Amino acid sequence: ARYVGQRVVHDIRNDLYTHLSSKSMSFFDRHQTGDLMSRVTNDVNMIQFFFNMAGTVILSSIAMILFNLIFMVALDWVLAVSLLLLLPFFLALQSLARRVVPLFRQANEQLGVVNVEIREGINGVKIIQAFAREDHQEKRFDAQNSKLRDLRTKTIRNIGLYIQGIELLAGAATALILGVGAWRVVHGDFTLGGLVAFQGYLLLMLAPTRFLGFAVQISHQAITSGERVFQIIDTPLEVEESPEPESMGQIRGDVEFENVTFQYGESEPILRDISLHIPAGQSLAIVGRSGSGKSTIVNLLPRFYDPSQGAIRIDGHDLRNVRLNELRSSIGMVMQETFLFNMTIAENLRFGMSEASMQDIRHATNLAAADEFINELPDGYDTVIGDRGVRLSGGQRQRIAIARAMLVQPAVLILDEATSSVDTRTDQIIQKALEGLMVERTTIVIAHRLSTIRRVDQIVVLDEGVIVARGTHEELLLDSATYRKIYELQFKLQEDGVTVATEGGDV
Ligand SMILES: Nc1ncnc2c1ncn2[C@@H]1O[C@H](COP(=O)(O)OP(=O)(O)OP(=O)(O)O)[C@@H](O)[C@H]1O
Ligand SMILES: [Mg+2]
């Protein structure tokens, strides 16, 4: 059983991981990381504990009880039947046991909440210390942690009550058998030896009954854990591959948005009636104030989310009908927040393109102006970065992300520009690299740089999720008051060749 337990748990955990990594982005908007972690670790452990222990205990206990019952009935059925008098009490106890189940559930959920707090405490430690909020955070944590303790205490108290009940019942059974048995012996219906043997069987039966009570508790807890795990596995995917996906073939990169309206979950529409057309190989810049929906537009392209209304097409294929893998591997993304894995630099670069040769990699990092600093790292391309390795600066991370996207040779390149991460000189180098990268492919840039908006084929101006103007830089300066305002705030200062660090694009 232990072996089976390990295998089942291993499979469940794998299954959970697969499900988590293929969930729609909206799923992660709704669930907190700490809660999900607690399900993958704690709840799966509980299921394992059940398989390891309770599973065997339950089977052998039931067998023991049955055998002893058979002997008891064979020995003296009248005595055996008199035990039925205690059945209602036993059933009452079982209903007490059932009351514990929701407590287990609440405790599990609360553990998720506590885990969320722990995670935030660790990830946010810099901010917490910078604002001297340690005390406040500790109090917050203590409140949640106390709630968890109270729930657990209540659970344990109820279990204690149950165990006491079982003990009481065992005592009552012994007394009952002695009483009824003595009466039957006195009347000559039963032998004294028989009564002693009967008592022996009863004792043998009581031990597994107690075990069974305990095992039932464990299985209840395992059941609630199982529910939590399967809640994840059974959540339907919102973005799902069509059952008969079309192949996109050789992708040219003609991108079209047709009357796209989108909202996250139940919220107000974030994008309204967006129509765009970028012919293959051309470039589009999206400008707009912070929160106007720029990142949201580009998140629809790899189908992180599906539009609520309207359609998005690449080369005429509606995204909902194409193979997800094909779609996503034809898109290169350099996001606002760069995520790198806890692996070597080379492995990170190869992430989208495992076949890439060292030569390809060097070429890409060269273009992304990253080779210089990589070569200066202790182990060069084999340096482990991330949590357990070397820490990189924001600008260095961004350049690795650009090289990673370049390696895939995507037909469509999406760039969420962030000017804050690099110094002017590096910025100019990256600009050159991107220029080269943009030539042969469709590019959508969320622009924060003057050089970018001057270079692209068309610009759309987004305001509160609506396209309010479109055209080239010169045209828009003449036509659009919104554009002029954004230009004054964001781009004008860059005119004398100085890149101003705009905070992650906030205007
Ligand atoms: N995952 C999400 N769930 C719910 N609402 C979201 C989500 N992501 C963004 N929003 C909301 O959608 C709106 C547009 O956000 P978006 O990230 O597209 O703005 P943006 O134009 O990229 O801004 P910035 O220039 O600051 O990056 C915001 O009001 C934001 O609160
Ligand atoms: Mg954004």
XYZ file of C-alpha atoms and ligand atoms in Angstrom:
539
model
C 0.000 0.000 0.000
C 2.854 2.327 0.744
C 4.206 1.775 -2.732
C 0.787 2.318 -4.277
C 0.421 5.454 -2.151
C 3.654 6.915 -3.458
C 2.682 6.191 -7.016
C -0.804 7.607 -6.733
C 0.511 10.737 -5.065
C 3.264 11.133 -7.600
C 0.683 10.860 -10.369
C -1.729 13.282 -8.717
C 1.017 15.838 -8.189
C 2.169 15.512 -11.800
C -1.382 15.815 -12.972
C -1.923 18.920 -10.863
C 1.254 20.500 -12.177
C 0.274 19.801 -15.772
C -3.150 21.260 -15.160
C -1.757 24.318 -13.461
C 0.703 25.024 -16.233
C -1.952 24.752 -18.914
C -4.630 26.796 -17.162
C -5.907 29.991 -18.706
C -4.518 33.236 -17.364
C -7.954 34.049 -15.977
C -7.581 31.057 -13.661
C -4.500 32.632 -12.124
C -6.301 35.950 -11.804
C -8.803 34.187 -9.560
C -6.515 31.957 -7.490
C -3.720 33.033 -5.246
C -0.347 31.390 -5.551
C -0.164 30.494 -1.859
C -3.501 28.738 -2.007
C -2.505 26.786 -5.103
C 0.814 25.866 -3.493
C -0.987 24.601 -0.438
C -3.101 22.357 -2.602
C -0.158 20.942 -4.517
C 1.812 20.272 -1.333
C -0.377 19.973 1.754
C -3.499 18.457 0.253
C -1.561 16.009 -1.853
C 0.379 15.000 1.270
C -2.874 14.341 3.072
C -4.003 12.056 0.287
C -0.668 10.283 0.473
C -1.007 9.853 4.250
C -4.394 8.299 3.682
C -3.049 5.835 1.168
C -0.014 4.999 3.269
C -1.804 4.450 6.504
C -5.525 4.662 6.633
C -5.961 2.528 3.551
C -4.367 -0.564 5.076
C -5.691 0.107 8.563
C -9.221 0.328 7.279
C -9.004 -2.926 5.331
C -7.387 -4.954 8.101
C -9.705 -3.456 10.729
C -12.785 -4.324 8.758
C -11.458 -7.852 8.265
C -10.750 -8.199 11.996
C -14.168 -6.929 12.962
C -15.896 -9.239 10.512
C -14.009 -12.352 11.628
C -14.634 -11.648 15.269
C -18.299 -10.971 14.585
C -18.629 -14.306 12.804
C -17.041 -16.142 15.764
C -19.272 -14.277 18.170
C -22.449 -15.109 16.256
C -21.322 -18.738 15.994
C -20.613 -18.873 19.721
C -23.911 -17.387 20.856
C -26.132 -15.482 18.480
C -28.420 -14.164 21.236
C -25.504 -12.385 22.871
C -24.272 -11.151 19.492
C -27.687 -9.763 18.599
C -27.965 -8.012 21.962
C -24.988 -5.916 20.832
C -27.328 -4.388 18.264
C -28.851 -2.457 21.165
C -25.798 -0.216 20.988
C -26.100 0.400 17.257
C -28.068 3.693 17.558
C -25.340 5.128 19.780
C -22.706 4.039 17.309
C -24.597 5.708 14.468
C -24.974 8.893 16.517
C -21.212 8.928 16.957
C -20.705 8.553 13.234
C -22.840 11.612 12.587
C -20.612 13.475 15.044
C -17.649 12.336 12.954
C -19.287 13.713 9.851
C -19.587 17.094 11.522
C -15.820 17.253 11.538
C -15.576 17.210 7.735
C -16.520 20.865 7.150
C -14.069 21.796 9.891
C -11.314 20.023 8.015
C -12.354 21.871 4.905
C -12.264 25.248 6.627
C -8.905 24.446 8.192
C -7.506 23.499 4.778
C -8.771 26.713 3.260
C -7.363 28.733 6.112
C -4.005 27.039 5.627
C -4.145 28.335 2.049
C -4.731 31.850 3.375
C -1.816 31.541 5.793
C 0.385 30.348 2.946
C -0.582 33.376 0.883
C 0.486 35.580 3.798
C 3.790 33.766 4.144
C 4.489 34.136 0.465
C 3.748 37.843 0.526
C 5.875 38.275 3.600
C 8.809 36.720 1.791
C 8.296 38.286 -1.633
C 7.450 41.667 -0.217
C 10.123 41.780 2.450
C 11.905 44.722 0.852
C 8.762 46.807 0.688
C 7.721 45.788 4.199
C 11.078 46.852 5.599
C 11.299 49.960 3.473
C 7.987 51.151 4.883
C 8.817 49.888 8.377
C 5.621 47.832 8.417
C 7.040 44.717 10.071
C 4.820 45.087 13.140
C 1.722 45.654 11.113
C 2.428 42.661 8.880
C 3.177 40.490 11.887
C -0.179 41.369 13.423
C -1.902 40.608 10.176
C -0.158 37.285 9.964
C -0.913 36.492 13.588
C -4.614 37.105 13.017
C -4.753 34.607 10.149
C -2.506 32.148 11.893
C -4.664 32.292 15.046
C -7.724 31.598 12.976
C -5.992 28.520 11.637
C -5.054 27.449 15.176
C -8.642 27.898 16.378
C -10.026 25.861 13.517
C -7.514 23.116 14.164
C -8.227 23.178 17.901
C -11.929 22.901 17.253
C -11.326 20.000 14.897
C -9.155 18.211 17.411
C -11.690 18.817 20.183
C -14.386 17.235 18.060
C -12.171 14.296 17.260
C -11.473 13.936 20.973
C -15.179 13.875 21.664
C -15.592 11.164 19.082
C -12.809 9.059 20.571
C -14.285 9.427 24.049
C -17.631 8.343 22.663
C -16.079 5.245 21.141
C -14.409 4.415 24.491
C -17.690 4.851 26.294
C -19.388 2.629 23.788
C -16.689 -0.019 24.227
C -17.269 0.060 27.986
C -21.009 -0.174 27.482
C -20.553 -3.155 25.146
C -18.424 -4.990 27.704
C -20.922 -4.288 30.490
C -23.840 -5.338 28.301
C -22.238 -8.634 27.342
C -21.268 -9.374 30.950
C -24.803 -8.615 32.124
C -26.739 -10.466 29.442
C -24.129 -13.261 29.414
C -24.269 -13.788 33.202
C -28.051 -13.941 33.034
C -27.896 -16.595 30.309
C -25.246 -18.583 32.191
C -27.364 -18.523 35.339
C -30.328 -19.848 33.350
C -28.158 -22.541 31.872
C -28.447 -21.237 28.301
C -24.728 -20.566 27.973
C -21.498 -21.852 29.534
C -19.169 -19.764 31.615
C -16.279 -20.774 29.339
C -18.321 -19.604 26.369
C -18.910 -16.239 28.000
C -15.188 -15.768 28.683
C -14.411 -16.628 25.048
C -17.133 -14.259 23.871
C -15.666 -11.449 25.955
C -12.277 -12.243 24.405
C -13.650 -11.880 20.905
C -15.364 -8.673 21.884
C -12.082 -7.227 23.139
C -10.347 -8.307 19.942
C -13.070 -6.560 17.988
C -12.924 -3.319 19.961
C -9.309 -2.574 19.106
C -9.883 -2.426 15.341
C -13.115 -0.500 15.919
C -11.077 2.234 17.591
C -8.582 2.159 14.743
C -11.427 2.380 12.327
C -12.695 5.501 14.051
C -9.304 7.088 13.614
C -8.992 5.918 10.033
C -12.409 7.340 9.262
C -11.159 10.718 10.457
C -8.151 10.512 8.208
C -10.236 9.482 5.276
C -12.586 12.407 5.876
C -9.654 14.729 5.824
C -8.273 13.004 2.755
C -11.648 13.394 1.077
C -11.709 17.144 1.639
C -8.121 17.329 0.388
C -9.111 15.279 -2.614
C -11.964 17.686 -3.314
C -9.573 20.616 -3.228
C -7.181 18.899 -5.591
C -9.863 17.874 -8.029
C -11.409 21.326 -7.949
C -8.264 22.422 -9.750
C -8.086 19.465 -12.090
C -11.755 19.781 -12.987
C -11.830 23.542 -13.590
C -12.680 23.790 -17.257
C -10.149 25.608 -19.385
C -11.517 28.900 -20.592
C -9.040 29.130 -23.381
C -9.200 25.720 -24.922
C -7.811 24.390 -28.156
C -10.457 23.687 -30.719
C -11.150 19.950 -31.002
C -10.162 20.038 -34.663
C -7.515 22.740 -34.839
C -6.484 24.177 -38.183
C -2.822 24.149 -39.050
C -1.482 27.625 -39.707
C 1.263 26.408 -42.011
C 4.019 28.863 -42.813
C 3.008 31.963 -40.884
C 3.399 35.306 -42.625
C 2.197 37.374 -39.705
C -0.809 39.298 -40.974
C -2.567 40.351 -37.788
C -6.132 41.538 -37.588
C -8.385 42.570 -34.709
C -12.016 42.855 -35.697
C -14.357 44.687 -33.302
C -12.728 43.145 -30.271
C -14.299 43.815 -26.916
C -12.769 42.299 -23.837
C -13.233 42.208 -20.102
C -11.419 40.351 -17.351
C -13.968 38.080 -15.697
C -17.125 39.970 -14.810
C -15.566 43.425 -14.856
C -16.451 46.350 -17.088
C -15.035 46.000 -20.614
C -11.363 46.962 -20.611
C -11.193 47.038 -24.415
C -14.081 48.254 -26.548
C -14.565 47.601 -30.218
C -10.898 47.439 -31.141
C -10.213 47.022 -34.861
C -6.666 46.851 -36.162
C -4.882 45.534 -39.163
C -1.152 45.016 -39.376
C -0.061 43.645 -42.757
C 2.657 40.987 -42.535
C 6.062 42.461 -41.792
C 4.763 45.856 -40.721
C 4.907 47.452 -37.334
C 2.350 48.981 -35.020
C 2.890 51.029 -31.914
C 0.286 51.333 -29.196
C 0.449 54.429 -27.055
C -1.806 55.430 -24.228
C -1.878 56.339 -20.606
C -1.165 53.810 -17.894
C -4.131 51.486 -17.480
C -5.585 52.296 -20.892
C -5.415 48.626 -21.917
C -2.189 48.370 -23.914
C -0.869 45.211 -22.280
C -4.348 43.748 -22.395
C -4.443 44.048 -26.197
C -1.213 42.137 -26.661
C -2.231 39.481 -24.129
C -5.033 38.472 -26.458
C -2.687 37.598 -29.288
C -1.118 34.447 -27.779
C -4.631 33.629 -26.478
C -3.815 34.167 -22.826
C -7.413 35.322 -22.868
C -10.113 35.176 -25.524
C -12.030 38.260 -26.604
C -15.547 38.551 -25.207
C -16.774 39.769 -28.573
C -15.224 40.064 -32.000
C -12.374 38.088 -33.508
C -8.620 38.121 -33.799
C -7.010 36.602 -36.850
C -3.473 35.822 -37.945
C -3.122 35.201 -41.685
C -6.893 34.965 -41.812
C -7.116 32.161 -39.213
C -9.352 32.909 -36.270
C -7.134 32.309 -33.235
C -9.826 30.168 -31.622
C -9.499 27.612 -34.421
C -5.754 27.147 -34.613
C -3.387 24.854 -32.796
C -2.345 26.648 -29.612
C 1.210 25.363 -29.790
C 1.655 26.578 -33.309
C 0.157 29.954 -32.494
C 2.243 30.533 -29.407
C 5.506 29.412 -30.917
C 5.006 31.857 -33.769
C 4.818 34.766 -31.331
C 7.780 36.221 -29.504
C 7.073 38.265 -26.419
C 9.220 40.617 -24.441
C 7.053 41.607 -21.526
C 6.941 44.515 -19.140
C 8.036 42.275 -16.307
C 10.760 39.909 -17.341
C 10.574 36.465 -15.871
C 13.683 34.322 -15.972
C 13.923 30.799 -14.680
C 16.226 29.515 -12.049
C 18.513 27.919 -14.612
C 21.701 28.760 -16.451
C 21.681 31.685 -18.836
C 22.044 29.343 -21.801
C 19.057 27.289 -20.652
C 16.998 30.434 -20.200
C 17.897 31.591 -23.680
C 17.031 28.199 -25.147
C 13.690 28.198 -23.377
C 11.583 28.654 -26.493
C 14.009 26.909 -28.818
C 15.700 23.904 -27.258
C 17.537 23.040 -30.485
C 19.333 26.388 -30.657
C 23.089 25.964 -31.108
C 25.620 27.924 -29.098
C 26.300 29.881 -32.273
C 22.638 30.901 -32.612
C 22.631 31.894 -28.973
C 25.732 34.038 -29.318
C 24.225 35.684 -32.369
C 21.041 36.534 -30.470
C 22.796 37.860 -27.386
C 25.074 39.890 -29.619
C 22.079 41.547 -31.243
C 20.448 42.102 -27.874
C 23.628 43.674 -26.498
C 23.802 41.012 -23.816
C 26.935 39.052 -24.738
C 29.275 41.498 -23.064
C 27.887 41.209 -19.560
C 27.220 37.483 -19.907
C 30.868 36.878 -20.746
C 31.872 38.763 -17.638
C 29.817 36.498 -15.355
C 31.776 33.831 -13.408
C 30.594 30.912 -15.540
C 29.576 32.820 -18.650
C 26.581 31.214 -20.323
C 26.557 28.457 -17.709
C 25.977 30.880 -14.849
C 22.856 29.969 -12.911
C 20.587 32.975 -12.488
C 17.452 33.601 -10.474
C 16.566 32.834 -6.870
C 19.294 30.310 -6.337
C 21.910 31.922 -8.537
C 23.398 35.204 -9.628
C 21.110 38.217 -9.427
C 20.878 40.296 -12.582
C 19.894 43.915 -12.957
C 16.613 44.900 -14.562
C 18.332 45.955 -17.775
C 20.338 42.744 -17.956
C 17.221 40.672 -17.472
C 15.476 42.585 -20.188
C 18.278 42.007 -22.656
C 18.227 38.273 -21.941
C 14.476 38.315 -22.536
C 14.996 40.064 -25.872
C 17.620 37.513 -26.923
C 15.286 34.708 -25.816
C 12.526 36.081 -28.042
C 14.933 36.609 -30.956
C 16.070 32.995 -30.876
C 12.578 31.760 -31.666
C 12.565 33.812 -34.910
C 8.904 34.617 -34.342
C 6.653 35.745 -37.174
C 5.018 38.177 -34.791
C 7.005 40.061 -32.201
C 5.361 41.689 -29.215
C 7.293 44.191 -27.233
C 6.088 45.838 -24.073
C 8.715 48.519 -23.809
C 9.974 49.574 -20.442
C 12.501 52.341 -20.512
C 13.205 52.333 -16.831
C 15.531 49.358 -16.819
C 18.459 50.496 -18.941
C 20.870 53.355 -19.178
C 20.968 55.602 -22.232
C 23.909 53.882 -23.884
C 22.443 50.379 -23.497
C 19.089 51.741 -24.548
C 20.556 52.888 -27.821
C 22.206 49.522 -28.378
C 18.937 47.715 -27.705
C 17.119 50.110 -30.018
C 19.500 49.119 -32.805
C 19.013 45.446 -32.031
C 15.241 45.798 -32.062
C 15.357 47.708 -35.303
C 17.136 44.763 -36.868
C 14.681 42.368 -35.283
C 11.655 44.303 -36.498
C 12.619 44.414 -40.154
C 11.446 41.013 -41.316
C 8.517 40.534 -38.997
C 5.226 41.873 -37.806
C 5.851 43.863 -34.676
C 3.541 45.281 -32.060
C 5.255 47.614 -29.673
C 3.794 49.204 -26.604
C 5.879 52.254 -27.070
C 7.546 54.404 -24.488
C 10.393 55.559 -26.693
C 10.364 58.387 -29.159
C 12.652 56.472 -31.487
C 10.100 53.680 -31.638
C 7.077 55.777 -32.473
C 9.039 57.541 -35.179
C 10.004 54.279 -36.790
C 6.767 52.277 -36.852
C 4.351 52.098 -39.788
C 1.308 53.046 -37.753
C 0.421 54.194 -34.280
C -2.847 53.682 -32.456
C -3.755 55.868 -29.521
C -5.643 54.054 -26.802
C -7.716 55.815 -24.209
C -9.736 53.871 -21.658
C -9.857 50.835 -23.908
C -10.955 52.665 -27.034
C -8.831 53.552 -30.050
C -9.216 57.317 -30.263
C -6.789 58.021 -33.083
C -4.497 56.306 -35.553
C -1.842 57.313 -38.020
C 1.846 58.098 -38.200
C 3.661 60.229 -35.677
C 3.477 63.322 -37.868
C -0.174 62.820 -38.737
C -1.159 62.301 -35.145
C 0.708 65.359 -33.940
C -1.495 67.361 -36.282
C -4.779 65.513 -35.777
C -5.043 64.196 -32.250
C -5.199 66.235 -29.103
C -4.903 63.071 -26.973
C -1.784 62.077 -28.862
C -0.269 65.525 -28.423
C -0.876 65.348 -24.700
C 0.722 61.908 -24.411
C 3.578 63.104 -26.568
C 4.172 66.125 -24.343
C 4.213 63.963 -21.250
C 6.051 60.903 -22.457
C 8.111 61.513 -25.509
C 9.023 65.137 -25.897
C 11.722 65.094 -23.267
C 13.502 62.423 -25.284
C 13.837 64.735 -28.239
C 17.394 65.837 -27.571
C 18.477 62.213 -27.537
C 18.115 61.796 -23.790
C 16.084 58.793 -22.683
C 14.110 59.626 -19.631
C 13.413 56.847 -17.228
C 9.652 56.750 -17.169
C 8.589 54.554 -14.303
C 7.482 51.355 -16.046
C 5.449 53.398 -18.451
C 3.411 55.338 -15.944
C 2.584 58.750 -17.262
N -5.459 40.219 -14.887
C -6.294 41.247 -14.759
N -7.498 41.072 -14.165
C -8.360 42.095 -14.040
N -8.118 43.329 -14.463
C -6.946 43.582 -15.073
C -5.978 42.551 -15.245
N -4.908 43.082 -15.868
C -5.197 44.379 -16.072
N -6.415 44.694 -15.613
C -7.083 46.001 -15.711
O -7.188 46.353 -17.066
C -6.893 47.712 -17.295
C -5.836 47.843 -18.364
O -4.637 47.249 -17.916
P -3.370 47.110 -18.856
O -2.359 46.309 -18.105
O -3.786 46.603 -20.183
O -2.916 48.633 -18.967
P -1.658 49.232 -19.732
O -2.194 50.159 -20.744
O -0.757 48.159 -20.191
O -0.970 50.085 -18.581
P 0.619 50.326 -18.324
O 1.059 51.376 -19.278
O 0.634 50.844 -16.933
O 1.316 49.038 -18.488
C -6.485 48.267 -15.943
O -7.573 49.017 -15.448
C -6.244 47.073 -15.066
O -6.707 47.328 -13.773
Mg 1.140 47.468 -19.597
